[in-house]
XYZ file of N, CA and C in Angstrom:
273
model
N 141.379 -20.824 81.480
C 140.533 -19.700 81.854
C 140.915 -19.273 83.257
N 141.026 -17.987 83.466
C 141.270 -17.516 84.823
C 139.929 -17.474 85.548
N 139.847 -16.746 86.636
C 138.602 -16.678 87.381
C 137.477 -16.071 86.564
N 136.286 -16.478 86.854
C 135.087 -15.998 86.176
C 134.461 -14.909 87.036
N 134.015 -13.829 86.406
C 133.373 -12.727 87.122
C 131.862 -12.849 86.958
N 131.151 -12.738 88.081
C 129.692 -12.757 88.077
C 129.218 -11.397 88.559
N 128.367 -10.766 87.777
C 127.778 -9.478 88.138
C 126.278 -9.669 88.334
N 125.765 -9.067 89.388
C 124.322 -9.073 89.613
C 123.792 -7.679 89.321
N 122.611 -7.606 88.771
C 121.986 -6.307 88.583
C 120.734 -6.282 89.458
N 120.958 -6.030 90.709
C 119.855 -5.939 91.660
C 120.335 -5.098 92.838
N 120.377 -3.799 92.602
C 120.886 -2.874 93.610
C 120.053 -2.915 94.883
N 120.745 -2.705 96.004
C 120.115 -2.609 97.314
C 119.303 -3.845 97.667
N 119.944 -4.991 97.508
C 119.329 -6.273 97.855
C 120.310 -7.091 98.688
N 119.796 -8.157 99.243
C 120.622 -9.178 99.872
C 120.479 -10.425 99.014
N 121.612 -11.029 98.656
C 121.595 -12.226 97.821
C 122.203 -13.372 98.625
N 121.419 -14.416 98.803
C 121.893 -15.618 99.492
C 122.122 -16.688 98.431
N 123.357 -17.164 98.341
C 123.711 -18.150 97.318
C 123.930 -19.496 97.998
N 123.114 -20.478 97.647
C 123.226 -21.814 98.232
C 124.293 -22.642 97.525
N 124.425 -22.451 96.204
C 125.384 -23.258 95.446
C 125.685 -22.599 94.107
N 126.922 -22.813 93.648
C 127.345 -22.417 92.310
C 128.001 -23.641 91.685
N 127.648 -23.924 90.444
C 128.261 -25.049 89.727
C 128.545 -24.600 88.301
N 129.754 -24.885 87.833
C 130.126 -24.554 86.466
C 130.548 -25.836 85.773
N 129.924 -26.083 84.622
C 130.227 -27.278 83.833
C 130.848 -26.862 82.514
N 131.793 -27.680 82.029
C 132.386 -27.463 80.723
C 131.441 -27.943 79.633
N 131.839 -27.735 78.389
C 131.025 -28.133 77.251
C 130.713 -29.613 77.217
N 131.555 -30.434 77.865
C 131.327 -31.870 77.891
C 130.434 -32.301 79.057
N 129.952 -31.318 79.846
C 129.083 -31.619 80.977
C 129.816 -31.899 82.274
N 131.143 -31.956 82.220
C 131.946 -32.233 83.417
C 131.983 -31.006 84.320
N 131.803 -31.191 85.625
C 131.864 -30.087 86.584
C 133.318 -29.626 86.700
N 133.541 -28.330 86.449
C 134.896 -27.778 86.547
C 135.059 -26.906 87.787
N 133.935 -26.525 88.412
C 133.992 -25.725 89.634
C 132.657 -25.868 90.355
N 132.745 -25.919 91.684
C 131.521 -25.876 92.470
C 131.799 -25.237 93.816
N 130.813 -24.558 94.329
C 130.898 -23.945 95.651
C 129.604 -24.239 96.388
N 129.734 -24.794 97.582
C 128.553 -25.097 98.386
C 128.843 -25.012 99.884
N 130.129 -24.838 100.248
C 130.497 -24.785 101.661
C 131.076 -23.412 102.002
N 131.176 -23.130 103.290
C 131.762 -21.857 103.725
C 133.175 -21.698 103.180
N 133.947 -22.769 103.165
C 135.319 -22.710 102.624
C 135.303 -22.355 101.140
N 134.406 -22.981 100.376
C 134.282 -22.675 98.944
C 133.925 -21.203 98.726
N 132.929 -20.726 99.472
C 132.480 -19.346 99.294
C 133.522 -18.346 99.778
N 134.334 -18.744 100.757
C 135.401 -17.868 101.242
C 136.467 -17.602 100.197
N 136.563 -18.461 99.187
C 137.551 -18.289 98.114
C 137.055 -17.352 97.011
N 135.819 -16.900 97.103
C 135.260 -15.980 96.109
C 135.573 -14.556 96.544
N 136.200 -13.790 95.647
C 136.559 -12.399 95.951
C 135.406 -11.481 95.588
N 135.110 -10.535 96.478
C 134.051 -9.560 96.243
C 134.664 -8.200 95.963
N 134.170 -7.536 94.927
C 134.611 -6.194 94.576
C 133.391 -5.365 94.224
N 133.614 -4.077 94.076
C 132.514 -3.203 93.683
C 131.547 -2.996 94.826
N 130.284 -2.929 94.488
C 129.243 -2.549 95.431
C 128.597 -3.747 96.125
N 129.389 -4.498 96.898
C 128.818 -5.598 97.676
C 129.708 -5.900 98.873
N 129.087 -6.449 99.894
C 129.764 -6.780 101.144
C 129.296 -8.160 101.576
N 130.231 -9.001 102.004
C 129.857 -10.319 102.524
C 129.242 -10.156 103.906
N 128.117 -10.815 104.122
C 127.460 -10.790 105.430
C 127.619 -12.112 106.170
N 127.770 -13.218 105.436
C 128.058 -14.517 106.059
C 128.569 -15.466 104.981
N 129.268 -16.518 105.426
C 129.796 -17.505 104.483
C 128.935 -18.748 104.389
N 128.192 -19.076 105.451
C 127.323 -20.251 105.372
C 126.064 -19.983 106.171
N 124.974 -19.590 105.563
C 124.840 -19.503 104.112
C 125.637 -18.314 103.579
N 126.057 -18.418 102.307
C 126.809 -17.342 101.672
C 125.828 -16.231 101.340
N 125.998 -15.112 102.027
C 125.058 -14.010 101.875
C 125.847 -12.735 101.627
N 125.457 -12.013 100.574
C 126.087 -10.732 100.288
C 125.023 -9.647 100.281
N 125.432 -8.453 100.690
C 124.556 -7.296 100.607
C 125.041 -6.445 99.444
N 124.148 -6.142 98.523
C 124.470 -5.313 97.374
C 124.185 -3.864 97.772
N 125.233 -3.028 97.756
C 125.130 -1.659 98.255
C 125.043 -0.614 97.149
N 125.091 -1.033 95.889
C 125.032 -0.103 94.767
C 124.728 -0.859 93.491
N 125.127 -0.287 92.357
C 124.741 -0.863 91.066
C 125.812 -1.741 90.420
N 126.964 -1.937 91.066
C 128.031 -2.699 90.417
C 128.666 -3.749 91.338
N 127.884 -4.731 91.824
C 128.482 -5.798 92.633
C 129.234 -6.774 91.729
N 130.386 -7.247 92.191
C 131.217 -8.145 91.383
C 131.716 -9.299 92.240
N 131.480 -10.523 91.789
C 132.014 -11.720 92.428
C 133.029 -12.324 91.467
N 134.239 -12.587 91.954
C 135.277 -13.214 91.144
C 135.537 -14.614 91.688
N 135.240 -15.618 90.879
C 135.491 -16.997 91.276
C 136.976 -17.301 91.142
N 137.478 -18.292 91.881
C 138.879 -18.690 91.736
C 139.161 -19.157 90.303
N 140.434 -19.203 89.905
C 140.775 -19.674 88.551
C 140.181 -21.054 88.274
N 139.681 -21.205 87.058
C 139.071 -22.463 86.630
C 140.060 -23.260 85.790
N 139.963 -24.581 85.813
C 140.806 -25.384 84.915
C 140.423 -25.121 83.466
N 141.343 -25.351 82.594
C 141.091 -25.136 81.160
C 139.960 -26.056 80.704
N 139.051 -25.487 79.918
C 137.906 -26.251 79.416
C 137.626 -25.808 77.991
N 137.409 -26.755 77.127
C 137.099 -26.444 75.731
C 135.617 -26.142 75.584
N 135.294 -25.233 74.704
C 133.890 -24.937 74.420
C 133.263 -24.039 75.462
N 131.964 -24.083 75.499
C 131.210 -23.193 76.368
C 131.239 -23.653 77.819
N 130.907 -22.744 78.703
C 130.722 -23.053 80.111
C 129.256 -22.835 80.462
N 128.727 -23.677 81.312
C 127.361 -23.535 81.789
C 127.438 -23.227 83.282
N 126.850 -22.102 83.687
C 126.869 -21.681 85.081
C 125.483 -21.929 85.674
N 125.448 -22.659 86.787
C 124.191 -22.919 87.494
C 124.333 -22.352 88.901
N 123.305 -21.630 89.331
C 123.324 -21.052 90.674
C 121.984 -21.264 91.345
N 122.040 -21.552 92.636
C 120.837 -21.595 93.458
C 120.931 -20.395 94.379
N 120.001 -19.453 94.239
C 120.085 -18.235 95.040
C 118.713 -17.669 95.357
N 118.715 -16.773 96.336
C 117.503 -16.059 96.725
C 117.877 -14.579 96.832
N 117.067 -13.723 96.233
C 117.288 -12.283 96.252
C 116.170 -11.630 97.054
N 116.558 -10.777 98.015
C 115.578 -10.086 98.833
C 115.927 -8.606 98.873
N 114.904 -7.760 98.888
C 115.124 -6.319 99.032
C 115.671 -6.040 100.437
N 116.575 -5.080 100.540
C 117.128 -4.688 101.831
C 116.053 -3.912 102.581
N 115.811 -4.332 103.813
C 114.754 -3.676 104.604
C 115.241 -2.395 105.233
């Protein structure tokens, strides 16, 4: 699998992401991000701008924010994505 794309549908917000974890069908962690270095490897496209890396905070400026995670190792079956985040309206 190449990189995974995450789209948020929450225009004009700030999203602070504390952690991202992706597990394969066998429950094994295939990707995780929790540090500034990890979050720096995530590419942002569309309607979003990075505001900080630790905590990882993005500002959503329109209706199509896109986060592209780095390429993932091959995994059989489904993937489970877990995220710890906080969404706030832009003041």
